[in-house]
Coordinates of C-alpha atoms and ligand atoms in Angstrom, one line a residue:
M1 CA 16.6 11.5 -8.6
R2 CA 17.1 11.1 -4.9
D3 CA 20.2 9.2 -3.8
F4 CA 19.2 6.3 -1.5
S5 CA 22.6 4.8 -1.2
T6 CA 23.3 6.3 2.2
D7 CA 20.1 8.2 3.1
H8 CA 16.9 6.3 4.0
L9 CA 14.7 9.1 5.3
A10 CA 12.3 8.1 2.4
L11 CA 12.0 4.6 3.8
A12 CA 8.7 3.6 5.3
L13 CA 7.7 0.4 7.0
N14 CA 4.4 -1.1 6.1
T15 CA 3.7 -3.1 9.2
A16 CA 2.3 -6.0 7.1
S17 CA 6.0 -6.8 6.5
L18 CA 6.2 -7.9 10.1
G19 CA 3.1 -10.1 9.8
H20 CA 0.9 -7.7 11.7
N21 CA -2.2 -7.7 9.6
L22 CA -3.0 -11.4 9.9
D23 CA -3.9 -13.5 12.9
G24 CA -1.3 -16.1 13.8
H25 CA 1.6 -14.5 11.9
G26 CA 4.5 -12.3 12.9
A27 CA 6.1 -11.7 16.3
G28 CA 3.2 -9.9 17.8
W29 CA 5.0 -6.6 18.5
S30 CA 2.8 -3.8 19.7
P31 CA 2.6 -0.6 17.6
E32 CA 4.8 1.1 20.2
R33 CA 7.5 -1.5 19.8
V34 CA 7.4 -1.2 16.1
I35 CA 7.6 2.6 16.3
D36 CA 10.6 2.5 18.6
A37 CA 12.4 -0.1 16.3
C38 CA 11.8 2.1 13.3
A39 CA 12.9 5.2 15.1
A40 CA 16.1 3.5 16.2
R41 CA 16.9 2.6 12.6
R42 CA 15.9 6.1 11.3
F43 CA 13.1 5.1 9.1
G44 CA 11.1 8.1 7.9
S45 CA 7.6 6.9 8.4
I46 CA 5.3 4.0 9.1
V47 CA 2.1 2.6 7.5
F48 CA -0.3 0.8 9.7
W49 CA -3.3 -1.5 9.2
R50 CA -6.7 -0.8 10.7
R51 CA -6.7 -3.8 12.9
E52 CA -3.6 -2.6 14.8
V53 CA -5.0 0.8 15.3
G54 CA -8.5 0.0 16.6
A55 CA -9.7 2.9 18.7
R56 CA -6.2 4.3 19.3
A57 CA -5.7 6.4 16.2
N58 CA -4.9 9.6 17.9
E59 CA -2.7 8.0 20.5
I60 CA -0.7 6.0 18.0
G61 CA -0.4 9.0 15.6
E62 CA 1.0 11.1 18.4
R63 CA 3.4 8.4 19.5
V64 CA 4.8 8.1 16.0
R65 CA 5.4 11.8 15.7
S66 CA 7.0 12.1 19.1
A67 CA 9.4 9.4 18.0
G68 CA 10.4 11.7 15.1
L69 CA 8.6 9.8 12.4
S70 CA 5.4 10.4 10.4
V71 CA 2.4 8.2 9.6
A72 CA 2.7 7.8 5.8
G73 CA -0.5 5.9 5.4
L74 CA -3.3 3.5 6.6
C75 CA -4.3 0.2 5.0
R76 CA -7.0 0.1 3.9
T77 CA -10.7 0.7 3.0
P78 CA -13.0 -2.3 2.9
F79 CA -13.5 -3.7 -0.5
L80 CA -15.9 -1.4 -2.4
V81 CA -17.2 -4.0 -4.8
G82 CA -17.3 -7.8 -5.0
S83 CA -19.2 -10.4 -2.9
E84 CA -18.3 -8.6 0.4
A85 CA -19.6 -5.3 -0.9
I86 CA -23.2 -5.9 -1.9
D87 CA -24.7 -3.6 0.7
R88 CA -23.7 -0.1 -0.6
T89 CA -24.6 1.7 2.6
A90 CA -22.7 -0.6 4.9
V91 CA -19.6 -0.6 2.7
L92 CA -19.5 3.2 2.4
D93 CA -20.1 3.6 6.2
E94 CA -17.2 1.3 6.9
A95 CA -15.1 3.1 4.3
R96 CA -15.9 6.5 5.9
A97 CA -14.9 5.0 9.3
S98 CA -11.5 4.1 7.8
I99 CA -11.2 7.7 6.5
D100 CA -11.9 8.9 10.1
M101 CA -9.2 6.6 11.4
A102 CA -6.7 7.9 8.9
A103 CA -7.5 11.4 9.9
G104 CA -7.2 10.5 13.6
L105 CA -3.8 9.0 12.9
G106 CA -2.6 12.0 10.9
A107 CA -2.0 9.6 8.0
T108 CA -1.3 11.3 4.7
V109 CA -2.9 8.6 2.6
L110 CA -5.6 5.9 2.9
T111 CA -5.1 3.0 0.5
I112 CA -8.1 1.6 -1.4
V113 CA -8.1 -2.0 -2.5
V114 CA -11.3 -2.1 -4.5
G115 CA -12.5 -5.7 -4.3
G116 CA -13.2 -8.3 -7.0
V117 CA -15.8 -8.7 -9.6
H118 CA -19.2 -7.5 -8.4
P119 CA -22.0 -10.1 -8.1
G120 CA -24.2 -10.3 -11.1
T121 CA -21.5 -9.1 -13.4
K122 CA -18.8 -10.7 -15.5
G123 CA -15.4 -9.3 -16.5
T124 CA -14.2 -6.1 -14.8
A125 CA -15.8 -3.2 -16.7
E126 CA -19.1 -3.1 -14.8
S127 CA -17.3 -3.5 -11.5
L128 CA -14.9 -0.6 -12.3
K129 CA -17.9 1.6 -13.0
I130 CA -19.3 0.9 -9.5
V131 CA -15.9 1.5 -8.0
A132 CA -15.7 4.9 -9.6
E133 CA -19.2 5.9 -8.4
R134 CA -18.4 4.8 -4.8
V135 CA -14.9 6.4 -4.8
A136 CA -16.4 9.7 -6.0
D137 CA -18.7 9.6 -2.9
L138 CA -15.8 8.8 -0.5
A139 CA -13.4 11.4 -2.0
L140 CA -15.7 14.3 -0.9
Y141 CA -15.9 12.9 2.6
A142 CA -12.1 12.4 2.7
A143 CA -11.3 15.8 1.4
D144 CA -13.2 17.4 4.3
R145 CA -10.9 15.5 6.6
N146 CA -7.7 16.2 4.8
V147 CA -7.2 12.6 3.7
K148 CA -5.9 11.5 0.3
L149 CA -7.2 8.3 -1.2
A150 CA -4.9 6.0 -3.2
L151 CA -6.4 3.5 -5.6
E152 CA -4.0 0.5 -5.6
P153 CA -4.2 -1.6 -8.7
L154 CA -3.4 -5.2 -7.8
N155 CA -1.7 -7.9 -9.9
P156 CA -4.3 -9.4 -12.3
V157 CA -4.1 -12.7 -10.5
Y158 CA -6.4 -11.1 -7.9
A159 CA -9.0 -9.7 -10.3
G160 CA -11.6 -12.2 -9.4
N161 CA -11.9 -11.8 -5.7
R162 CA -9.6 -8.9 -4.4
S163 CA -9.2 -6.3 -7.1
C164 CA -11.0 -5.8 -10.4
L165 CA -8.6 -2.9 -10.7
T166 CA -5.4 -4.4 -12.1
T167 CA -3.5 -1.8 -14.0
V168 CA -2.2 1.7 -13.5
R169 CA -4.0 2.5 -16.7
D170 CA -7.4 1.7 -15.3
A171 CA -6.6 3.5 -12.0
V172 CA -5.7 6.6 -13.9
D173 CA -9.0 6.3 -15.9
I174 CA -10.9 6.3 -12.6
C175 CA -8.9 9.2 -11.3
E176 CA -9.8 11.2 -14.5
A177 CA -13.4 10.2 -14.4
V178 CA -13.8 11.1 -10.7
D179 CA -11.6 14.2 -11.0
A180 CA -11.1 14.8 -7.3
P181 CA -8.0 16.6 -6.1
N182 CA -7.4 14.1 -3.2
L183 CA -7.7 11.0 -5.4
G184 CA -4.6 9.3 -6.8
I185 CA -2.9 5.9 -7.0
A186 CA -0.5 3.7 -5.1
V187 CA 2.2 2.0 -7.2
D188 CA 3.2 -1.4 -5.8
V189 CA 6.1 -3.2 -7.3
Y190 CA 4.4 -6.6 -6.7
H191 CA 1.4 -5.5 -8.7
V192 CA 3.0 -3.6 -11.6
W193 CA 6.4 -5.1 -12.3
W194 CA 5.2 -7.1 -15.3
D195 CA 3.6 -4.1 -17.1
C196 CA 5.5 -2.9 -20.1
D197 CA 3.2 0.1 -20.3
L198 CA 4.0 1.2 -16.8
D199 CA 6.2 4.2 -17.6
T200 CA 3.7 5.6 -20.1
Q201 CA 0.9 5.3 -17.6
L202 CA 2.8 6.8 -14.7
Q203 CA 3.7 9.8 -16.9
R204 CA 0.0 10.1 -17.7
A205 CA -0.9 9.9 -14.0
G206 CA 1.5 12.7 -13.2
K207 CA 3.2 13.8 -9.9
D208 CA 0.1 14.9 -8.1
R209 CA -1.7 11.6 -8.6
I210 CA 1.0 9.3 -7.3
L211 CA 0.4 9.0 -3.7
G212 CA 2.5 6.0 -2.8
Y213 CA 5.3 3.7 -3.9
H214 CA 5.4 0.2 -2.4
L215 CA 8.5 -2.0 -2.5
C216 CA 9.1 -5.7 -2.4
D217 CA 10.0 -8.2 -5.1
W218 CA 8.3 -10.9 -7.2
L219 CA 9.9 -14.3 -6.6
A220 CA 10.4 -16.1 -9.9
D221 CA 9.0 -19.3 -8.4
T222 CA 6.4 -17.7 -6.1
R223 CA 4.5 -20.3 -4.2
D224 CA 1.6 -18.3 -2.9
V225 CA 0.4 -15.2 -4.7
L226 CA -0.8 -13.6 -1.5
L227 CA 1.8 -14.6 1.2
D228 CA 5.1 -15.3 -0.6
R229 CA 6.4 -11.9 -1.6
G230 CA 10.1 -11.4 -1.8
M231 CA 12.5 -8.9 -0.2
M232 CA 13.9 -6.4 -2.6
G233 CA 16.6 -8.1 -4.6
D234 CA 15.4 -11.6 -4.2
G235 CA 13.1 -11.7 -7.2
V236 CA 12.7 -10.6 -10.8
A237 CA 11.3 -7.1 -10.6
D238 CA 13.4 -4.4 -12.2
L239 CA 13.5 -2.2 -9.1
K240 CA 15.8 0.5 -10.5
T241 CA 13.7 0.9 -13.7
I242 CA 10.4 1.1 -11.9
R243 CA 11.8 3.6 -9.4
A244 CA 13.1 5.7 -12.3
S245 CA 9.6 5.8 -13.8
V246 CA 8.1 6.7 -10.5
A247 CA 10.7 9.4 -9.8
G248 CA 10.3 10.6 -13.4
T249 CA 6.9 11.9 -12.6
G250 CA 8.4 14.1 -9.8
Y251 CA 7.3 11.8 -7.0
T252 CA 9.3 12.5 -3.8
G253 CA 7.2 10.7 -1.3
P254 CA 7.9 7.6 0.9
C255 CA 9.1 4.3 -0.4
E256 CA 7.1 1.8 1.6
V257 CA 8.3 -1.8 2.1
E258 CA 5.3 -4.1 2.1
I259 CA 6.2 -7.8 2.2
F260 CA 3.6 -10.5 2.9
S261 CA 5.8 -13.5 3.6
A262 CA 4.2 -16.2 5.8
N263 CA 7.0 -18.7 5.5
N264 CA 10.1 -16.5 5.4
W265 CA 10.2 -13.0 6.6
W266 CA 7.3 -13.2 9.0
K267 CA 9.1 -16.1 10.8
R268 CA 12.2 -14.0 11.4
D269 CA 13.0 -11.6 14.3
P270 CA 11.4 -8.2 13.3
G271 CA 14.6 -6.4 14.2
E272 CA 16.5 -8.5 11.6
V273 CA 13.8 -7.9 9.0
L274 CA 14.1 -4.1 9.5
D275 CA 17.9 -4.2 9.3
V276 CA 17.7 -6.2 6.0
M277 CA 15.2 -3.7 4.6
V278 CA 17.6 -0.8 5.3
E279 CA 20.5 -2.6 3.7
R280 CA 18.6 -3.6 0.6
F281 CA 17.1 -0.1 0.3
H282 CA 20.5 1.4 0.2
A283 CA 22.0 -1.1 -2.2
L284 CA 19.1 -1.9 -4.6
C285 CA 16.3 0.7 -4.5
Ligands
LIG1 ZN1 0.9 -2.2 -1.7

């Protein structure tokens, strides 16, 4: 297993950690300023959100690489099912545009957050079937553009309106059903820390299907399931054990810090946030 105690080349910043994916949050740094701050601290890579990139995918991608980093990923597709995804054509068109943006950035992976329970259905089974059908369509388009798609199961608390996909098990089921070489999963501590079956399901997924590993922590007394994530070490997730399971598959990709924290980390100076990430990564991850 890689030794992160002194080396953080594997460390990636997800810019959501600086509040950059929501209006009115964060310090408002430009992508260029974020890139320079990450380069100065020798992060290995950055993951952006579509709203920051806009029409500048090529330019931002080049800027990242000229600073000595890589673009590890792009967040994210539109929801593929749920109340925002009734119009199949419109959803798939927007998803294809997000694939084009990832390709323009030179991003290795585009994350898929699948959306909640589809209108007219109950439970998650029917919605997951629609997800599989739509992902199969997108995987072909993405493969032609050298983009990998990572299904990210979210914590079950979001099943109603953000992600009917809630377990690594169900994500691997979709991967097996779709059977596309560029389709895999993203493993986010916030969403999987509670799952006693995690190790088994990660082994089942295997190295080639694990396309991302996202770090943060689950605060024991979390106040807001969307915007109160903890920094690594501040919560109850067993980071070492989860990482051992991920590494046990052979995963050697980036470790991406993704912390939505409206009332704590987003209020701090981004330079301080980045410094704490590096320290915690060395000590705890
Ligand atoms: Zn994530």
